[in-house]
Amino acid sequence: EGNDYIGQAYFFRAFSHYELLNFFSRPYKHTANASHMGVPYRLKASNSLLTIEENQNLPRGTVFDNYTQLLLDLDQAESFMTSKTTRGAKDAIVYATKEAAIALKTRVYLSKGDYPKVITEANKLNGLYALTPDPNTPFANNYGDTESIFSLENSATNNPSVNGALASQYNGRSLIAISPVIWNQPTWLATDKRRSANMVRNTAGVLFTNKYKDTSTLTDASPLLRYSEVLLNRAEAKARTGDATYLADLNAVRNRSLANPATEQYAAFGTPTAAVTAVLLERRVEFMAEGLRWNTIHRLQQ
C-alpha cells in the first residue's frame, strides 16, 4: 500500500512537470539535442527552510533533462503502483494506476517524437481497456465505463465550483463554444454521433459541447486519460514510421461514431503525410473540450 502511494506521487510529479513543459518551454525538437531551456524540476519537498531556499534557487533544466526525469518518474510510478484490476470499477478510474502511467507515457513519448516507444507502451494496454460502442458513454457514465483510464473525481460537495467546473464553463454558463473551423471539416461527417444532441448542444445556433452534463451539482469527472487517446497516439506513431496497421487504431476510434462504418470508414491513405493528417483531425474531433488541443499544437508547431 505504501508503494502504491509512492507510485501515485511519482505519477503526479511527472504529469505536473510535463504540463509545465507544454506551457513554458519550446517543443522537444526545438533543438537537435533538446538542450534548450526547460523548467525547474523539483525533486524535494519544500518542507524546511533549507529545502525552501534550495527550491527557490533551483535553475531551469534543459528539456532533455526534464523529459529524462519525468519518464524516469513514470517508469517508477508504473513499477510502484497497483493495477486497475485490484480496484473497484470507480476507483480504477479516479485513482492513478499502473495503466495510467503507461497511458501517460504514450503522450509524453509522442511529444518527444520517440514513435517506437509510443507503440511499445501502448501495446502494454492491449486487452485491458475497450472503447465503448457509443462515444457518449464515457461522459454519460464517466465513473464506470470501459475506456476511461484516469479522471479527476468531482462530487456535489467537492468540485471546482461554478467558476471552474467543466460542466459550468462549457455547458451551464455557455462560455466556450465549439470552433466552426473543426465543425465544418468535411471529414467530420454530418451523421457522426459526436455531433448528436447527446454530445453537442445547440443554443440559438451557437454550438457547445454536451460532454459535461451535470450543470446543477457539477459531478462530471474531469477526463485526463482515455483509451481512445492511446489508440490515436499509437496510430500516429505507426503512420509516422510507415506501419500500415495504423489504420486499425484510427478506424477503431472513428468507426464507433459512424452511421455506416462499412462504407464510411477510412481506407489506406496514399502517403504517410495524409495518414497523419487524418489522425490529427480525428484527435480534434474525439478530444474536443478535453484539454488536449494545446498539447498537439505545442508539439507540432514546427
PDB file of C-alpha atoms in Angstrom:
ATOM      1  CA  GLU A   1       0.000   0.000   0.000  1.00  0.00           C
ATOM      2  CA  GLY A   2       2.884   2.331   0.789  1.00  0.00           C
ATOM      3  CA  ASN A   3       4.463   1.673  -2.594  1.00  0.00           C
ATOM      4  CA  ASP A   4       1.172   2.478  -4.291  1.00  0.00           C
ATOM      5  CA  TYR A   5       1.101   5.913  -2.623  1.00  0.00           C
ATOM      6  CA  ILE A   6       4.724   6.488  -3.642  1.00  0.00           C
ATOM      7  CA  GLY A   7       3.874   5.493  -7.213  1.00  0.00           C
ATOM      8  CA  GLN A   8       0.970   7.940  -7.317  1.00  0.00           C
ATOM      9  CA  ALA A   9       3.313  10.697  -6.110  1.00  0.00           C
ATOM     10  CA  TYR A  10       5.762   9.894  -8.921  1.00  0.00           C
ATOM     11  CA  PHE A  11       2.857   9.924 -11.390  1.00  0.00           C
ATOM     12  CA  PHE A  12       1.612  13.357 -10.341  1.00  0.00           C
ATOM     13  CA  ARG A  13       5.115  14.791 -10.203  1.00  0.00           C
ATOM     14  CA  ALA A  14       5.715  13.672 -13.791  1.00  0.00           C
ATOM     15  CA  PHE A  15       2.289  14.838 -15.010  1.00  0.00           C
ATOM     16  CA  SER A  16       2.704  18.265 -13.393  1.00  0.00           C
ATOM     17  CA  HIS A  17       6.150  18.909 -14.841  1.00  0.00           C
ATOM     18  CA  TYR A  18       5.020  17.672 -18.259  1.00  0.00           C
ATOM     19  CA  GLU A  19       2.210  20.243 -18.230  1.00  0.00           C
ATOM     20  CA  LEU A  20       4.680  22.959 -17.213  1.00  0.00           C
ATOM     21  CA  LEU A  21       6.911  21.994 -20.153  1.00  0.00           C
ATOM     22  CA  ASN A  22       3.962  22.327 -22.527  1.00  0.00           C
ATOM     23  CA  PHE A  23       3.296  25.885 -21.379  1.00  0.00           C
ATOM     24  CA  PHE A  24       6.711  27.298 -20.534  1.00  0.00           C
ATOM     25  CA  SER A  25       9.199  25.592 -22.872  1.00  0.00           C
ATOM     26  CA  ARG A  26       9.709  25.079 -26.574  1.00  0.00           C
ATOM     27  CA  PRO A  27       8.831  21.662 -28.072  1.00  0.00           C
ATOM     28  CA  TYR A  28      11.255  18.805 -27.550  1.00  0.00           C
ATOM     29  CA  LYS A  29      12.693  19.032 -31.062  1.00  0.00           C
ATOM     30  CA  HIS A  30      13.246  22.793 -30.976  1.00  0.00           C
ATOM     31  CA  THR A  31      16.962  21.979 -30.818  1.00  0.00           C
ATOM     32  CA  ALA A  32      18.629  18.874 -32.184  1.00  0.00           C
ATOM     33  CA  ASN A  33      19.521  17.543 -28.712  1.00  0.00           C
ATOM     34  CA  ALA A  34      16.704  19.221 -26.713  1.00  0.00           C
ATOM     35  CA  SER A  35      19.320  21.368 -24.962  1.00  0.00           C
ATOM     36  CA  HIS A  36      17.038  24.419 -24.804  1.00  0.00           C
ATOM     37  CA  MET A  37      15.623  25.620 -21.503  1.00  0.00           C
ATOM     38  CA  GLY A  38      13.014  23.546 -19.750  1.00  0.00           C
ATOM     39  CA  VAL A  39      11.596  24.131 -16.262  1.00  0.00           C
ATOM     40  CA  PRO A  40      12.923  23.747 -12.718  1.00  0.00           C
ATOM     41  CA  TYR A  41      12.231  20.074 -11.932  1.00  0.00           C
ATOM     42  CA  ARG A  42      11.671  19.866  -8.203  1.00  0.00           C
ATOM     43  CA  LEU A  43      12.682  16.567  -6.624  1.00  0.00           C
ATOM     44  CA  LYS A  44      12.469  17.658  -2.994  1.00  0.00           C
ATOM     45  CA  ALA A  45       9.526  18.810  -0.931  1.00  0.00           C
ATOM     46  CA  SER A  46       9.661  22.374   0.385  1.00  0.00           C
ATOM     47  CA  ASN A  47       9.290  21.242   3.984  1.00  0.00           C
ATOM     48  CA  SER A  48      12.165  23.036   5.717  1.00  0.00           C
ATOM     49  CA  LEU A  49      13.920  26.384   5.486  1.00  0.00           C
ATOM     50  CA  LEU A  50      16.805  24.634   3.725  1.00  0.00           C
ATOM     51  CA  THR A  51      14.679  22.928   1.075  1.00  0.00           C
ATOM     52  CA  ILE A  52      12.527  26.032   0.571  1.00  0.00           C
ATOM     53  CA  GLU A  53      15.654  28.050  -0.222  1.00  0.00           C
ATOM     54  CA  GLU A  54      17.037  25.245  -2.394  1.00  0.00           C
ATOM     55  CA  ASN A  55      13.849  25.063  -4.449  1.00  0.00           C
ATOM     56  CA  GLN A  56      13.653  28.848  -4.777  1.00  0.00           C
ATOM     57  CA  ASN A  57      17.122  28.836  -6.316  1.00  0.00           C
ATOM     58  CA  LEU A  58      16.630  25.737  -8.476  1.00  0.00           C
ATOM     59  CA  PRO A  59      17.577  26.646 -12.074  1.00  0.00           C
ATOM     60  CA  ARG A  60      15.716  25.644 -15.199  1.00  0.00           C
ATOM     61  CA  GLY A  61      16.932  22.326 -16.519  1.00  0.00           C
ATOM     62  CA  THR A  62      17.164  21.503 -20.191  1.00  0.00           C
ATOM     63  CA  VAL A  63      14.157  19.982 -21.927  1.00  0.00           C
ATOM     64  CA  PHE A  64      16.253  16.846 -22.460  1.00  0.00           C
ATOM     65  CA  ASP A  65      16.961  16.546 -18.732  1.00  0.00           C
ATOM     66  CA  ASN A  66      13.334  17.310 -17.835  1.00  0.00           C
ATOM     67  CA  TYR A  67      11.981  14.609 -20.135  1.00  0.00           C
ATOM     68  CA  THR A  68      14.567  12.137 -18.878  1.00  0.00           C
ATOM     69  CA  GLN A  69      13.475  12.773 -15.295  1.00  0.00           C
ATOM     70  CA  LEU A  70       9.726  12.725 -15.927  1.00  0.00           C
ATOM     71  CA  LEU A  71       9.959   9.466 -17.906  1.00  0.00           C
ATOM     72  CA  LEU A  72      12.024   8.013 -15.071  1.00  0.00           C
ATOM     73  CA  ASP A  73       9.274   9.142 -12.698  1.00  0.00           C
ATOM     74  CA  LEU A  74       6.639   7.444 -14.862  1.00  0.00           C
ATOM     75  CA  ASP A  75       8.665   4.226 -15.021  1.00  0.00           C
ATOM     76  CA  GLN A  76       8.894   4.350 -11.234  1.00  0.00           C
ATOM     77  CA  ALA A  77       5.165   5.035 -10.995  1.00  0.00           C
ATOM     78  CA  GLU A  78       4.410   2.048 -13.212  1.00  0.00           C
ATOM     79  CA  SER A  79       6.669  -0.100 -11.059  1.00  0.00           C
ATOM     80  CA  PHE A  80       5.213   1.008  -7.715  1.00  0.00           C
ATOM     81  CA  MET A  81       1.507   1.500  -8.385  1.00  0.00           C
ATOM     82  CA  THR A  82      -1.094  -1.236  -8.298  1.00  0.00           C
ATOM     83  CA  SER A  83      -3.026  -2.271 -11.388  1.00  0.00           C
ATOM     84  CA  LYS A  84      -6.578  -1.201 -12.075  1.00  0.00           C
ATOM     85  CA  THR A  85      -7.539  -4.859 -11.686  1.00  0.00           C
ATOM     86  CA  THR A  86      -7.002  -4.553  -7.919  1.00  0.00           C
ATOM     87  CA  ARG A  87      -9.539  -1.727  -7.589  1.00  0.00           C
ATOM     88  CA  GLY A  88     -13.288  -1.419  -7.938  1.00  0.00           C
ATOM     89  CA  ALA A  89     -14.744  -0.027 -11.168  1.00  0.00           C
ATOM     90  CA  LYS A  90     -14.874   3.585  -9.995  1.00  0.00           C
ATOM     91  CA  ASP A  91     -11.599   3.528  -8.060  1.00  0.00           C
ATOM     92  CA  ALA A  92      -9.828   2.116 -11.121  1.00  0.00           C
ATOM     93  CA  ILE A  93     -10.664   5.407 -12.861  1.00  0.00           C
ATOM     94  CA  VAL A  94     -10.358   8.061 -10.148  1.00  0.00           C
ATOM     95  CA  TYR A  95      -7.091   6.738  -8.662  1.00  0.00           C
ATOM     96  CA  ALA A  96      -3.877   6.734 -10.662  1.00  0.00           C
ATOM     97  CA  THR A  97      -2.887   3.181 -11.575  1.00  0.00           C
ATOM     98  CA  LYS A  98      -0.078   1.326 -13.283  1.00  0.00           C
ATOM     99  CA  GLU A  99      -2.081   1.604 -16.504  1.00  0.00           C
ATOM    100  CA  ALA A 100      -2.442   5.385 -16.129  1.00  0.00           C
ATOM    101  CA  ALA A 101       1.353   5.734 -16.001  1.00  0.00           C
ATOM    102  CA  ILE A 102       1.645   3.679 -19.187  1.00  0.00           C
ATOM    103  CA  ALA A 103      -1.042   5.724 -20.961  1.00  0.00           C
ATOM    104  CA  LEU A 104       0.641   8.983 -19.992  1.00  0.00           C
ATOM    105  CA  LYS A 105       3.944   7.674 -21.336  1.00  0.00           C
ATOM    106  CA  THR A 106       2.360   7.270 -24.784  1.00  0.00           C
ATOM    107  CA  ARG A 107       1.533  11.000 -24.700  1.00  0.00           C
ATOM    108  CA  VAL A 108       4.978  12.007 -23.451  1.00  0.00           C
ATOM    109  CA  TYR A 109       6.844   9.868 -25.983  1.00  0.00           C
ATOM    110  CA  LEU A 110       4.656  11.322 -28.730  1.00  0.00           C
ATOM    111  CA  SER A 111       5.710  14.824 -27.638  1.00  0.00           C
ATOM    112  CA  LYS A 112       9.309  13.645 -27.661  1.00  0.00           C
ATOM    113  CA  GLY A 113       8.968  12.171 -31.152  1.00  0.00           C
ATOM    114  CA  ASP A 114      10.033   8.712 -29.969  1.00  0.00           C
ATOM    115  CA  TYR A 115       7.458   6.807 -32.005  1.00  0.00           C
ATOM    116  CA  PRO A 116       8.706   3.243 -31.380  1.00  0.00           C
ATOM    117  CA  LYS A 117       8.343   3.882 -27.642  1.00  0.00           C
ATOM    118  CA  VAL A 118       4.781   5.154 -28.136  1.00  0.00           C
ATOM    119  CA  ILE A 119       3.926   1.851 -29.789  1.00  0.00           C
ATOM    120  CA  THR A 120       5.708  -0.243 -27.150  1.00  0.00           C
ATOM    121  CA  GLU A 121       3.903   1.448 -24.273  1.00  0.00           C
ATOM    122  CA  ALA A 122       0.508   1.392 -25.994  1.00  0.00           C
ATOM    123  CA  ASN A 123       0.862  -2.339 -26.657  1.00  0.00           C
ATOM    124  CA  LYS A 124       1.084  -2.948 -22.899  1.00  0.00           C
ATOM    125  CA  LEU A 125      -2.580  -1.919 -22.613  1.00  0.00           C
ATOM    126  CA  ASN A 126      -3.875  -4.352 -25.246  1.00  0.00           C
ATOM    127  CA  GLY A 127      -6.902  -6.162 -23.849  1.00  0.00           C
ATOM    128  CA  LEU A 128      -7.043  -4.105 -20.637  1.00  0.00           C
ATOM    129  CA  TYR A 129      -9.451  -1.458 -21.937  1.00  0.00           C
ATOM    130  CA  ALA A 130     -12.175  -1.367 -24.575  1.00  0.00           C
ATOM    131  CA  LEU A 131     -13.756   1.502 -26.458  1.00  0.00           C
ATOM    132  CA  THR A 132     -17.406   1.888 -25.576  1.00  0.00           C
ATOM    133  CA  PRO A 133     -19.772   1.213 -28.506  1.00  0.00           C
ATOM    134  CA  ASP A 134     -21.163   4.738 -28.221  1.00  0.00           C
ATOM    135  CA  PRO A 135     -18.821   7.762 -27.925  1.00  0.00           C
ATOM    136  CA  ASN A 136     -21.183   9.379 -25.417  1.00  0.00           C
ATOM    137  CA  THR A 137     -20.834   6.588 -22.843  1.00  0.00           C
ATOM    138  CA  PRO A 138     -17.525   7.748 -21.262  1.00  0.00           C
ATOM    139  CA  PHE A 139     -19.304  11.011 -20.421  1.00  0.00           C
ATOM    140  CA  ALA A 140     -22.755   9.663 -19.554  1.00  0.00           C
ATOM    141  CA  ASN A 141     -21.149   7.018 -17.301  1.00  0.00           C
ATOM    142  CA  ASN A 142     -17.787   8.566 -16.550  1.00  0.00           C
ATOM    143  CA  TYR A 143     -17.161   6.680 -13.313  1.00  0.00           C
ATOM    144  CA  GLY A 144     -17.905   3.218 -14.667  1.00  0.00           C
ATOM    145  CA  ASP A 145     -17.096   2.881 -18.373  1.00  0.00           C
ATOM    146  CA  THR A 146     -14.539   0.618 -20.037  1.00  0.00           C
ATOM    147  CA  GLU A 147     -12.277   3.228 -21.676  1.00  0.00           C
ATOM    148  CA  SER A 148     -11.637   5.881 -19.031  1.00  0.00           C
ATOM    149  CA  ILE A 149      -8.107   5.303 -17.723  1.00  0.00           C
ATOM    150  CA  PHE A 150      -7.753   8.217 -15.319  1.00  0.00           C
ATOM    151  CA  SER A 151     -10.157  11.030 -14.436  1.00  0.00           C
ATOM    152  CA  LEU A 152     -10.369  13.519 -11.601  1.00  0.00           C
ATOM    153  CA  GLU A 153     -13.385  12.839  -9.421  1.00  0.00           C
ATOM    154  CA  ASN A 154     -15.923  15.572  -8.706  1.00  0.00           C
ATOM    155  CA  SER A 155     -18.939  15.418  -6.426  1.00  0.00           C
ATOM    156  CA  ALA A 156     -21.733  17.682  -5.264  1.00  0.00           C
ATOM    157  CA  THR A 157     -19.667  18.639  -2.206  1.00  0.00           C
ATOM    158  CA  ASN A 158     -16.212  18.628  -3.818  1.00  0.00           C
ATOM    159  CA  ASN A 159     -15.942  20.227  -7.254  1.00  0.00           C
ATOM    160  CA  PRO A 160     -14.241  23.251  -8.896  1.00  0.00           C
ATOM    161  CA  SER A 161     -17.448  25.278  -8.423  1.00  0.00           C
ATOM    162  CA  VAL A 162     -19.452  27.340 -10.886  1.00  0.00           C
ATOM    163  CA  ASN A 163     -16.320  29.309 -11.796  1.00  0.00           C
ATOM    164  CA  GLY A 164     -14.190  26.294 -12.643  1.00  0.00           C
ATOM    165  CA  ALA A 165     -16.179  23.112 -13.249  1.00  0.00           C
ATOM    166  CA  LEU A 166     -16.202  21.839 -16.830  1.00  0.00           C
ATOM    167  CA  ALA A 167     -19.980  21.408 -16.829  1.00  0.00           C
ATOM    168  CA  SER A 168     -20.315  25.036 -15.783  1.00  0.00           C
ATOM    169  CA  GLN A 169     -17.830  26.555 -18.230  1.00  0.00           C
ATOM    170  CA  TYR A 170     -18.727  24.549 -21.320  1.00  0.00           C
ATOM    171  CA  ASN A 171     -22.400  23.865 -20.702  1.00  0.00           C
ATOM    172  CA  GLY A 172     -24.282  25.686 -17.942  1.00  0.00           C
ATOM    173  CA  ARG A 173     -22.736  29.128 -18.497  1.00  0.00           C
ATOM    174  CA  SER A 174     -22.067  28.595 -22.209  1.00  0.00           C
ATOM    175  CA  LEU A 175     -18.730  30.389 -22.093  1.00  0.00           C
ATOM    176  CA  ILE A 176     -16.778  28.286 -24.621  1.00  0.00           C
ATOM    177  CA  ALA A 177     -18.329  27.376 -27.976  1.00  0.00           C
ATOM    178  CA  ILE A 178     -17.228  24.766 -30.497  1.00  0.00           C
ATOM    179  CA  SER A 179     -14.931  26.230 -33.153  1.00  0.00           C
ATOM    180  CA  PRO A 180     -16.522  26.459 -36.620  1.00  0.00           C
ATOM    181  CA  VAL A 181     -13.105  25.551 -38.043  1.00  0.00           C
ATOM    182  CA  ILE A 182     -13.395  21.953 -36.834  1.00  0.00           C
ATOM    183  CA  TRP A 183     -17.208  21.808 -37.015  1.00  0.00           C
ATOM    184  CA  ASN A 184     -17.058  22.474 -40.768  1.00  0.00           C
ATOM    185  CA  GLN A 185     -14.299  19.998 -41.556  1.00  0.00           C
ATOM    186  CA  PRO A 186     -15.702  17.737 -44.330  1.00  0.00           C
ATOM    187  CA  THR A 187     -14.116  14.625 -42.832  1.00  0.00           C
ATOM    188  CA  TRP A 188     -16.273  15.119 -39.709  1.00  0.00           C
ATOM    189  CA  LEU A 189     -19.361  13.589 -41.261  1.00  0.00           C
ATOM    190  CA  ALA A 190     -22.773  15.127 -40.654  1.00  0.00           C
ATOM    191  CA  THR A 191     -24.088  11.806 -39.309  1.00  0.00           C
ATOM    192  CA  ASP A 192     -21.221  11.321 -36.853  1.00  0.00           C
ATOM    193  CA  LYS A 193     -22.631  10.515 -33.390  1.00  0.00           C
ATOM    194  CA  ARG A 194     -20.267  13.066 -31.864  1.00  0.00           C
ATOM    195  CA  ARG A 195     -22.462  15.729 -33.496  1.00  0.00           C
ATOM    196  CA  SER A 196     -25.631  14.367 -31.877  1.00  0.00           C
ATOM    197  CA  ALA A 197     -27.641  16.107 -29.169  1.00  0.00           C
ATOM    198  CA  ASN A 198     -26.082  13.726 -26.629  1.00  0.00           C
ATOM    199  CA  MET A 199     -22.732  15.387 -27.201  1.00  0.00           C
ATOM    200  CA  VAL A 200     -23.474  18.812 -28.722  1.00  0.00           C
ATOM    201  CA  ARG A 201     -25.923  21.437 -27.511  1.00  0.00           C
ATOM    202  CA  ASN A 202     -27.337  23.965 -29.965  1.00  0.00           C
ATOM    203  CA  THR A 203     -28.321  27.249 -28.327  1.00  0.00           C
ATOM    204  CA  ALA A 204     -29.797  29.727 -30.792  1.00  0.00           C
ATOM    205  CA  GLY A 205     -27.468  28.495 -33.490  1.00  0.00           C
ATOM    206  CA  VAL A 206     -24.337  28.508 -31.325  1.00  0.00           C
ATOM    207  CA  LEU A 207     -22.852  25.075 -30.636  1.00  0.00           C
ATOM    208  CA  PHE A 208     -21.480  23.930 -27.269  1.00  0.00           C
ATOM    209  CA  THR A 209     -20.133  20.599 -26.102  1.00  0.00           C
ATOM    210  CA  ASN A 210     -22.526  18.483 -24.079  1.00  0.00           C
ATOM    211  CA  LYS A 211     -19.867  16.114 -22.767  1.00  0.00           C
ATOM    212  CA  TYR A 212     -20.188  17.544 -19.261  1.00  0.00           C
ATOM    213  CA  LYS A 213     -23.817  17.127 -18.367  1.00  0.00           C
ATOM    214  CA  ASP A 214     -24.400  17.847 -14.667  1.00  0.00           C
ATOM    215  CA  THR A 215     -24.878  21.610 -14.557  1.00  0.00           C
ATOM    216  CA  SER A 216     -26.598  21.552 -11.157  1.00  0.00           C
ATOM    217  CA  THR A 217     -24.260  19.659  -8.807  1.00  0.00           C
ATOM    218  CA  LEU A 218     -21.188  19.572 -11.120  1.00  0.00           C
ATOM    219  CA  THR A 219     -20.354  15.920 -10.558  1.00  0.00           C
ATOM    220  CA  ASP A 220     -18.888  15.155 -14.004  1.00  0.00           C
ATOM    221  CA  ALA A 221     -15.428  13.639 -13.843  1.00  0.00           C
ATOM    222  CA  SER A 222     -12.618  15.591 -15.481  1.00  0.00           C
ATOM    223  CA  PRO A 223     -11.162  13.187 -18.077  1.00  0.00           C
ATOM    224  CA  LEU A 224      -7.361  13.175 -18.271  1.00  0.00           C
ATOM    225  CA  LEU A 225      -6.552   9.843 -19.949  1.00  0.00           C
ATOM    226  CA  ARG A 226      -8.850   7.767 -22.153  1.00  0.00           C
ATOM    227  CA  TYR A 227      -8.084   4.638 -24.148  1.00  0.00           C
ATOM    228  CA  SER A 228      -9.165   6.338 -27.363  1.00  0.00           C
ATOM    229  CA  GLU A 229      -6.148   8.637 -26.927  1.00  0.00           C
ATOM    230  CA  VAL A 230      -3.804   5.693 -26.510  1.00  0.00           C
ATOM    231  CA  LEU A 231      -5.112   4.232 -29.769  1.00  0.00           C
ATOM    232  CA  LEU A 232      -4.732   7.510 -31.657  1.00  0.00           C
ATOM    233  CA  ASN A 233      -1.271   8.066 -30.176  1.00  0.00           C
ATOM    234  CA  ARG A 234      -0.286   4.640 -31.467  1.00  0.00           C
ATOM    235  CA  ALA A 235      -1.987   5.285 -34.813  1.00  0.00           C
ATOM    236  CA  GLU A 236       0.014   8.478 -35.299  1.00  0.00           C
ATOM    237  CA  ALA A 237       3.267   6.816 -34.254  1.00  0.00           C
ATOM    238  CA  LYS A 238       2.665   3.967 -36.692  1.00  0.00           C
ATOM    239  CA  ALA A 239       1.685   6.305 -39.520  1.00  0.00           C
ATOM    240  CA  ARG A 240       4.865   8.320 -38.997  1.00  0.00           C
ATOM    241  CA  THR A 241       7.014   5.182 -39.106  1.00  0.00           C
ATOM    242  CA  GLY A 242       5.364   3.596 -42.142  1.00  0.00           C
ATOM    243  CA  ASP A 243       3.468   0.883 -40.267  1.00  0.00           C
ATOM    244  CA  ALA A 244       0.242   0.265 -42.196  1.00  0.00           C
ATOM    245  CA  THR A 245      -1.525  -1.144 -39.143  1.00  0.00           C
ATOM    246  CA  TYR A 246      -2.159   2.458 -38.024  1.00  0.00           C
ATOM    247  CA  LEU A 247      -5.454   2.194 -39.891  1.00  0.00           C
ATOM    248  CA  ALA A 248      -6.918  -0.324 -37.444  1.00  0.00           C
ATOM    249  CA  ASP A 249      -6.371   2.021 -34.482  1.00  0.00           C
ATOM    250  CA  LEU A 250      -7.637   5.073 -36.370  1.00  0.00           C
ATOM    251  CA  ASN A 251     -10.791   3.345 -37.570  1.00  0.00           C
ATOM    252  CA  ALA A 252     -11.436   1.760 -34.181  1.00  0.00           C
ATOM    253  CA  VAL A 253     -11.911   5.232 -32.702  1.00  0.00           C
ATOM    254  CA  ARG A 254     -13.715   6.734 -35.691  1.00  0.00           C
ATOM    255  CA  ASN A 255     -15.985   3.846 -36.653  1.00  0.00           C
ATOM    256  CA  ARG A 256     -17.947   3.674 -33.413  1.00  0.00           C
ATOM    257  CA  SER A 257     -19.270   7.151 -34.214  1.00  0.00           C
ATOM    258  CA  LEU A 258     -20.228   6.494 -37.836  1.00  0.00           C
ATOM    259  CA  ALA A 259     -23.698   5.741 -39.147  1.00  0.00           C
ATOM    260  CA  ASN A 260     -22.361   3.218 -41.681  1.00  0.00           C
ATOM    261  CA  PRO A 261     -18.828   2.105 -40.774  1.00  0.00           C
ATOM    262  CA  ALA A 262     -18.661  -0.441 -43.588  1.00  0.00           C
ATOM    263  CA  THR A 263     -18.914   2.291 -46.228  1.00  0.00           C
ATOM    264  CA  GLU A 264     -17.676   5.354 -44.323  1.00  0.00           C
ATOM    265  CA  GLN A 265     -14.535   4.064 -42.624  1.00  0.00           C
ATOM    266  CA  TYR A 266     -11.127   5.207 -43.810  1.00  0.00           C
ATOM    267  CA  ALA A 267      -9.259   3.187 -46.416  1.00  0.00           C
ATOM    268  CA  ALA A 268      -5.474   3.253 -46.621  1.00  0.00           C
ATOM    269  CA  PHE A 269      -4.059   6.682 -47.409  1.00  0.00           C
ATOM    270  CA  GLY A 270      -1.673   7.226 -50.263  1.00  0.00           C
ATOM    271  CA  THR A 271       1.094   8.856 -48.219  1.00  0.00           C
ATOM    272  CA  PRO A 272       2.243   8.908 -44.592  1.00  0.00           C
ATOM    273  CA  THR A 273       1.505  12.651 -44.525  1.00  0.00           C
ATOM    274  CA  ALA A 274      -2.128  12.061 -45.491  1.00  0.00           C
ATOM    275  CA  ALA A 275      -2.419   9.352 -42.847  1.00  0.00           C
ATOM    276  CA  VAL A 276      -1.004  11.596 -40.126  1.00  0.00           C
ATOM    277  CA  THR A 277      -3.337  14.426 -41.191  1.00  0.00           C
ATOM    278  CA  ALA A 278      -6.330  12.109 -40.772  1.00  0.00           C
ATOM    279  CA  VAL A 279      -5.177  11.079 -37.298  1.00  0.00           C
ATOM    280  CA  LEU A 280      -4.700  14.709 -36.240  1.00  0.00           C
ATOM    281  CA  LEU A 281      -8.184  15.641 -37.459  1.00  0.00           C
ATOM    282  CA  GLU A 282      -9.618  12.673 -35.589  1.00  0.00           C
ATOM    283  CA  ARG A 283      -7.872  13.859 -32.431  1.00  0.00           C
ATOM    284  CA  ARG A 284      -9.518  17.289 -32.774  1.00  0.00           C
ATOM    285  CA  VAL A 285     -12.965  15.721 -33.023  1.00  0.00           C
ATOM    286  CA  GLU A 286     -12.530  12.993 -30.417  1.00  0.00           C
ATOM    287  CA  PHE A 287     -10.981  15.142 -27.683  1.00  0.00           C
ATOM    288  CA  MET A 288     -12.897  18.358 -28.185  1.00  0.00           C
ATOM    289  CA  ALA A 289     -13.259  20.182 -24.862  1.00  0.00           C
ATOM    290  CA  GLU A 290     -10.936  17.733 -23.087  1.00  0.00           C
ATOM    291  CA  GLY A 291      -7.884  19.977 -22.921  1.00  0.00           C
ATOM    292  CA  LEU A 292      -5.641  18.157 -25.414  1.00  0.00           C
ATOM    293  CA  ARG A 293      -5.637  20.649 -28.287  1.00  0.00           C
ATOM    294  CA  TRP A 294      -2.823  22.819 -26.929  1.00  0.00           C
ATOM    295  CA  ASN A 295      -0.678  19.740 -26.349  1.00  0.00           C
ATOM    296  CA  THR A 296      -0.956  18.912 -30.060  1.00  0.00           C
ATOM    297  CA  ILE A 297      -0.327  22.482 -31.194  1.00  0.00           C
ATOM    298  CA  HIS A 298       2.720  22.723 -28.939  1.00  0.00           C
ATOM    299  CA  ARG A 299       4.453  19.561 -30.093  1.00  0.00           C
ATOM    300  CA  LEU A 300       3.739  20.191 -33.807  1.00  0.00           C
ATOM    301  CA  GLN A 301       4.268  23.952 -34.018  1.00  0.00           C
ATOM    302  CA  GLN A 302       7.433  23.486 -36.064  1.00  0.00           C
TER     303      GLN A 302
END
